[in-house]
């Protein structure tokens, strides 16, 4: 698992996700309004990716895993037992996941 998702809870997620016109914006230190994203889950993934890149955590990962992480999309992923999808879903147990893995 990508380091930051494994050993560090994503604190302040509720404060960082802002509903906006039917979608979600992500508030980060570097970018005040990232998005919009169609679903809360997508916004959480974007927040994680942003934090992972900005904190330099991604640089410590193997290039192949870093590439997978950056290119991953929870709404488009088709992998049946995807490590990243499972980690994101665990972070947002209340998120609407109907659109996933239909
Ligand atoms: Zn996935």
Tab-separated table of N, CA and C and ligand atoms in Angstrom:
chain	number	residue	atom	x	y	z
A	1	UNK	N	0.835	-1.208	0.000
A	1	UNK	CA	0.000	0.000	0.000
A	1	UNK	C	0.862	1.247	0.000
A	2	UNK	N	0.408	2.237	-0.691
A	2	UNK	CA	1.105	3.515	-0.721
A	2	UNK	C	1.180	4.058	0.707
A	3	UNK	N	2.382	4.438	1.107
A	3	UNK	CA	2.675	4.790	2.495
A	3	UNK	C	1.637	5.597	3.233
A	4	UNK	N	1.272	6.724	2.705
A	4	UNK	CA	0.409	7.644	3.456
A	4	UNK	C	-0.965	7.048	3.744
A	5	UNK	N	-1.439	6.181	2.869
A	5	UNK	CA	-2.766	5.607	3.065
A	5	UNK	C	-2.698	4.513	4.115
A	6	UNK	N	-1.528	3.946	4.257
A	6	UNK	CA	-1.366	2.825	5.151
A	6	UNK	C	-1.268	3.267	6.603
A	7	UNK	N	-0.453	4.264	6.864
A	7	UNK	CA	-0.114	4.536	8.258
A	7	UNK	C	-0.507	5.925	8.746
A	8	UNK	N	-1.273	6.629	7.971
A	8	UNK	CA	-1.653	7.953	8.431
A	8	UNK	C	-3.109	8.224	8.100
A	9	UNK	N	-3.923	8.430	9.102
A	9	UNK	CA	-5.327	8.710	8.783
A	9	UNK	C	-5.448	10.041	8.054
A	10	UNK	N	-6.391	10.107	7.188
A	10	UNK	CA	-6.613	11.356	6.459
A	10	UNK	C	-7.428	12.275	7.360
A	11	UNK	N	-6.731	13.036	8.153
A	11	UNK	CA	-7.433	13.878	9.101
A	11	UNK	C	-8.080	15.047	8.370
A	12	UNK	N	-9.134	15.558	9.005
A	12	UNK	CA	-9.845	16.739	8.511
A	12	UNK	C	-10.510	16.535	7.158
A	13	UNK	N	-10.806	15.300	6.809
A	13	UNK	CA	-11.425	15.072	5.506
A	13	UNK	C	-12.750	15.818	5.395
A	14	UNK	N	-13.503	15.871	6.493
A	14	UNK	CA	-14.794	16.553	6.432
A	14	UNK	C	-14.631	18.055	6.189
A	15	UNK	N	-13.568	18.613	6.743
A	15	UNK	CA	-13.335	20.045	6.559
A	15	UNK	C	-12.803	20.363	5.177
A	16	UNK	N	-12.190	19.388	4.540
A	16	UNK	CA	-11.534	19.637	3.264
A	16	UNK	C	-12.435	19.406	2.061
A	17	UNK	N	-13.534	18.700	2.244
A	17	UNK	CA	-14.438	18.445	1.123
A	17	UNK	C	-15.599	19.420	1.176
A	18	UNK	N	-15.779	20.160	0.111
A	18	UNK	CA	-16.837	21.157	0.063
A	18	UNK	C	-17.832	20.822	-1.036
A	19	UNK	N	-19.099	20.626	-0.661
A	19	UNK	CA	-20.105	20.393	-1.695
A	19	UNK	C	-20.292	21.656	-2.526
A	20	UNK	N	-20.368	21.493	-3.837
A	20	UNK	CA	-20.524	22.657	-4.698
A	20	UNK	C	-21.252	22.273	-5.981
A	21	UNK	N	-22.401	22.803	-6.149
A	21	UNK	CA	-23.179	22.602	-7.374
A	21	UNK	C	-23.279	21.146	-7.797
A	22	UNK	N	-23.685	20.308	-6.881
A	22	UNK	CA	-23.878	18.904	-7.190
A	22	UNK	C	-22.605	18.083	-7.229
A	23	UNK	N	-21.451	18.725	-7.063
A	23	UNK	CA	-20.188	18.003	-7.039
A	23	UNK	C	-19.437	18.318	-5.762
A	24	UNK	N	-18.161	18.030	-5.787
A	24	UNK	CA	-17.347	18.242	-4.601
A	24	UNK	C	-16.054	18.954	-4.962
A	25	UNK	N	-15.697	19.904	-4.128
A	25	UNK	CA	-14.399	20.553	-4.254
A	25	UNK	C	-13.517	20.093	-3.104
A	26	UNK	N	-12.220	20.107	-3.344
A	26	UNK	CA	-11.272	19.728	-2.304
A	26	UNK	C	-10.430	20.944	-1.940
A	27	UNK	N	-10.376	21.202	-0.663
A	27	UNK	CA	-9.600	22.330	-0.168
A	27	UNK	C	-8.240	21.822	0.289
A	28	UNK	N	-7.188	22.329	-0.292
A	28	UNK	CA	-5.847	21.935	0.150
A	28	UNK	C	-5.054	23.188	0.485
A	29	UNK	N	-3.941	22.979	1.161
A	29	UNK	CA	-3.111	24.121	1.515
A	29	UNK	C	-2.594	24.814	0.251
A	30	UNK	N	-2.254	24.013	-0.753
A	30	UNK	CA	-1.620	24.552	-1.950
A	30	UNK	C	-2.631	25.100	-2.959
A	31	UNK	N	-3.767	24.391	-3.062
A	31	UNK	CA	-4.797	24.790	-4.026
A	31	UNK	C	-6.116	24.917	-3.257
A	32	UNK	N	-6.668	26.128	-3.176
A	32	UNK	CA	-7.870	26.340	-2.355
A	32	UNK	C	-9.092	25.560	-2.847
A	33	UNK	N	-9.214	25.393	-4.158
A	33	UNK	CA	-10.369	24.671	-4.689
A	33	UNK	C	-9.951	23.737	-5.812
A	34	UNK	N	-9.752	22.480	-5.444
A	34	UNK	CA	-9.386	21.449	-6.409
A	34	UNK	C	-10.675	20.793	-6.882
A	35	UNK	N	-10.792	20.574	-8.164
A	35	UNK	CA	-12.018	19.947	-8.650
A	35	UNK	C	-12.772	20.851	-9.610
A	36	UNK	N	-14.053	20.676	-9.767
A	36	UNK	CA	-14.942	19.813	-8.967
A	36	UNK	C	-14.882	18.334	-9.356
A	37	UNK	N	-15.260	17.493	-8.410
A	37	UNK	CA	-15.358	16.064	-8.640
A	37	UNK	C	-16.815	15.652	-8.525
A	38	UNK	N	-17.193	14.624	-9.286
A	38	UNK	CA	-18.601	14.238	-9.351
A	38	UNK	C	-19.071	13.550	-8.081
A	39	UNK	N	-18.158	12.838	-7.438
A	39	UNK	CA	-18.573	12.121	-6.241
A	39	UNK	C	-17.612	12.407	-5.102
A	40	UNK	N	-18.079	12.141	-3.905
A	40	UNK	CA	-17.287	12.351	-2.712
A	40	UNK	C	-16.045	11.442	-2.737
A	41	UNK	N	-16.254	10.228	-3.219
A	41	UNK	CA	-15.164	9.268	-3.278
A	41	UNK	C	-14.048	9.751	-4.199
A	42	UNK	N	-14.436	10.289	-5.337
A	42	UNK	CA	-13.465	10.848	-6.273
A	42	UNK	C	-12.698	11.998	-5.634
A	43	UNK	N	-13.423	12.807	-4.867
A	43	UNK	CA	-12.781	13.941	-4.203
A	43	UNK	C	-11.781	13.451	-3.156
A	44	UNK	N	-12.150	12.398	-2.459
A	44	UNK	CA	-11.239	11.835	-1.456
A	44	UNK	C	-9.992	11.276	-2.138
A	45	UNK	N	-10.187	10.619	-3.272
A	45	UNK	CA	-9.032	10.103	-3.999
A	45	UNK	C	-8.121	11.255	-4.436
A	46	UNK	N	-8.723	12.322	-4.913
A	46	UNK	CA	-7.943	13.485	-5.363
A	46	UNK	C	-7.182	14.110	-4.202
A	47	UNK	N	-7.849	14.190	-3.063
A	47	UNK	CA	-7.203	14.741	-1.876
A	47	UNK	C	-5.999	13.885	-1.483
A	48	UNK	N	-6.194	12.585	-1.487
A	48	UNK	CA	-5.097	11.687	-1.136
A	48	UNK	C	-3.936	11.816	-2.095
A	49	UNK	N	-4.257	11.880	-3.379
A	49	UNK	CA	-3.210	11.962	-4.388
A	49	UNK	C	-2.430	13.265	-4.207
A	50	UNK	N	-3.175	14.327	-3.975
A	50	UNK	CA	-2.543	15.633	-3.799
A	50	UNK	C	-1.595	15.625	-2.594
A	51	UNK	N	-2.096	15.134	-1.468
A	51	UNK	CA	-1.286	15.113	-0.244
A	51	UNK	C	-0.068	14.204	-0.432
A	52	UNK	N	-0.286	13.072	-1.074
A	52	UNK	CA	0.800	12.122	-1.285
A	52	UNK	C	1.910	12.735	-2.142
A	53	UNK	N	1.530	13.458	-3.158
A	53	UNK	CA	2.523	14.080	-4.032
A	53	UNK	C	3.192	15.249	-3.313
A	54	UNK	N	2.397	16.101	-2.682
A	54	UNK	CA	2.933	17.315	-2.047
A	54	UNK	C	3.836	17.020	-0.865
A	55	UNK	N	3.579	15.930	-0.159
A	55	UNK	CA	4.410	15.623	0.997
A	55	UNK	C	5.653	14.826	0.616
A	56	UNK	N	5.758	14.442	-0.662
A	56	UNK	CA	6.947	13.719	-1.100
A	56	UNK	C	6.889	12.231	-0.809
A	57	UNK	N	5.757	11.764	-0.270
A	57	UNK	CA	5.626	10.338	0.050
A	57	UNK	C	5.777	9.479	-1.204
A	58	UNK	N	5.236	9.978	-2.289
A	58	UNK	CA	5.241	9.206	-3.529
A	58	UNK	C	6.652	8.923	-4.043
A	59	UNK	N	7.549	9.817	-3.762
A	59	UNK	CA	8.932	9.641	-4.220
A	59	UNK	C	9.606	8.434	-3.585
A	60	UNK	N	9.092	8.036	-2.430
A	60	UNK	CA	9.702	6.890	-1.736
A	60	UNK	C	9.145	5.567	-2.232
A	61	UNK	N	8.082	5.621	-3.022
A	61	UNK	CA	7.496	4.385	-3.536
A	61	UNK	C	8.255	3.902	-4.767
A	62	UNK	N	8.061	2.622	-5.069
A	62	UNK	CA	8.627	2.100	-6.317
A	62	UNK	C	7.943	2.817	-7.478
A	63	UNK	N	8.724	3.116	-8.544
A	63	UNK	CA	8.158	3.870	-9.674
A	63	UNK	C	6.876	3.249	-10.220
A	64	UNK	N	6.812	1.929	-10.277
A	64	UNK	CA	5.629	1.263	-10.819
A	64	UNK	C	4.388	1.521	-9.950
A	65	UNK	N	4.551	1.462	-8.649
A	65	UNK	CA	3.426	1.706	-7.749
A	65	UNK	C	3.021	3.172	-7.773
A	66	UNK	N	4.008	4.055	-7.842
A	66	UNK	CA	3.720	5.487	-7.900
A	66	UNK	C	2.918	5.799	-9.157
A	67	UNK	N	3.306	5.178	-10.271
A	67	UNK	CA	2.608	5.404	-11.540
A	67	UNK	C	1.154	4.920	-11.433
A	68	UNK	N	0.962	3.722	-10.911
A	68	UNK	CA	-0.390	3.175	-10.736
A	68	UNK	C	-1.248	4.107	-9.893
A	69	UNK	N	-0.666	4.615	-8.824
A	69	UNK	CA	-1.400	5.471	-7.900
A	69	UNK	C	-1.838	6.762	-8.576
A	70	UNK	N	-0.944	7.354	-9.339
A	70	UNK	CA	-1.247	8.632	-9.988
A	70	UNK	C	-2.295	8.441	-11.085
A	71	UNK	N	-2.259	7.304	-11.770
A	71	UNK	CA	-3.175	7.080	-12.890
A	71	UNK	C	-4.503	6.454	-12.462
A	72	UNK	N	-4.580	6.034	-11.221
A	72	UNK	CA	-5.761	5.316	-10.759
A	72	UNK	C	-6.989	6.232	-10.710
A	73	UNK	N	-8.142	5.681	-11.057
A	73	UNK	CA	-9.397	6.408	-10.884
A	73	UNK	C	-10.414	5.465	-10.276
A	74	UNK	N	-10.906	5.835	-9.117
A	74	UNK	CA	-11.833	4.932	-8.418
A	74	UNK	C	-13.131	4.747	-9.184
A	75	UNK	N	-13.499	5.711	-9.994
A	75	UNK	CA	-14.752	5.572	-10.742
A	75	UNK	C	-14.571	4.762	-12.023
A	76	UNK	N	-13.329	4.613	-12.475
A	76	UNK	CA	-13.116	3.880	-13.716
A	76	UNK	C	-12.405	2.553	-13.519
A	77	UNK	N	-11.883	2.316	-12.354
A	77	UNK	CA	-11.115	1.105	-12.085
A	77	UNK	C	-11.978	-0.137	-12.264
A	78	UNK	N	-11.446	-1.138	-12.969
A	78	UNK	CA	-12.203	-2.372	-13.226
A	78	UNK	C	-11.583	-3.565	-12.516
A	79	UNK	N	-10.546	-3.341	-11.780
A	79	UNK	CA	-9.879	-4.448	-11.112
A	79	UNK	C	-10.773	-5.008	-10.013
A	80	UNK	N	-10.966	-6.329	-9.980
A	80	UNK	CA	-11.927	-6.925	-9.054
A	80	UNK	C	-11.543	-6.746	-7.578
A	81	UNK	N	-10.288	-6.866	-7.238
A	81	UNK	CA	-9.928	-6.739	-5.831
A	81	UNK	C	-8.783	-5.741	-5.695
A	82	UNK	N	-9.093	-4.507	-6.104
A	82	UNK	CA	-8.052	-3.486	-6.198
A	82	UNK	C	-7.674	-2.943	-4.811
A	83	UNK	N	-6.387	-2.957	-4.565
A	83	UNK	CA	-5.852	-2.490	-3.286
A	83	UNK	C	-6.194	-1.012	-3.051
A	84	UNK	N	-6.052	-0.210	-4.085
A	84	UNK	CA	-6.313	1.229	-3.958
A	84	UNK	C	-7.793	1.515	-3.726
A	85	UNK	N	-8.645	0.850	-4.496
A	85	UNK	CA	-10.091	1.031	-4.330
A	85	UNK	C	-10.508	0.631	-2.917
A	86	UNK	N	-10.015	-0.488	-2.448
A	86	UNK	CA	-10.376	-0.952	-1.114
A	86	UNK	C	-9.925	0.042	-0.055
A	87	UNK	N	-8.736	0.589	-0.229
A	87	UNK	CA	-8.218	1.556	0.741
A	87	UNK	C	-9.074	2.818	0.739
A	88	UNK	N	-9.475	3.271	-0.437
A	88	UNK	CA	-10.294	4.481	-0.523
A	88	UNK	C	-11.684	4.252	0.054
A	89	UNK	N	-12.241	3.083	-0.222
A	89	UNK	CA	-13.565	2.769	0.311
A	89	UNK	C	-13.526	2.668	1.833
A	90	UNK	N	-12.425	2.180	2.349
A	90	UNK	CA	-12.286	2.080	3.799
A	90	UNK	C	-12.233	3.466	4.436
A	91	UNK	N	-11.737	4.432	3.672
A	91	UNK	CA	-11.654	5.803	4.172
A	91	UNK	C	-12.998	6.502	4.132
A	92	UNK	N	-13.881	6.021	3.274
A	92	UNK	CA	-15.168	6.679	3.082
A	92	UNK	C	-16.281	5.646	3.117
A	93	UNK	N	-16.477	5.012	4.258
A	93	UNK	CA	-17.462	3.927	4.328
A	93	UNK	C	-18.886	4.400	4.040
A	94	UNK	N	-19.131	5.684	4.213
A	94	UNK	CA	-20.479	6.206	4.005
A	94	UNK	C	-20.679	6.750	2.591
A	95	UNK	N	-19.645	6.718	1.784
A	95	UNK	CA	-19.748	7.283	0.442
A	95	UNK	C	-20.691	6.452	-0.429
A	96	UNK	N	-21.261	7.113	-1.398
A	96	UNK	CA	-22.140	6.431	-2.334
A	96	UNK	C	-21.295	5.646	-3.333
A	97	UNK	N	-21.402	4.329	-3.306
A	97	UNK	CA	-20.544	3.518	-4.162
A	97	UNK	C	-21.341	2.772	-5.214
A	98	UNK	N	-22.585	3.169	-5.399
A	98	UNK	CA	-23.462	2.479	-6.340
A	98	UNK	C	-22.858	2.459	-7.745
A	99	UNK	N	-22.179	3.535	-8.086
A	99	UNK	CA	-21.632	3.642	-9.436
A	99	UNK	C	-20.424	2.727	-9.654
A	100	UNK	N	-19.896	2.149	-8.585
A	100	UNK	CA	-18.668	1.386	-8.693
A	100	UNK	C	-18.920	-0.079	-9.035
A	101	UNK	N	-18.043	-0.663	-9.856
A	101	UNK	CA	-18.001	-2.098	-10.085
A	101	UNK	C	-19.380	-2.668	-10.355
A	102	UNK	N	-20.149	-1.976	-11.137
A	102	UNK	CA	-21.497	-2.445	-11.435
A	102	UNK	C	-21.410	-3.717	-12.268
B	1	LIG	ZN1	-8.886	0.419	-8.224
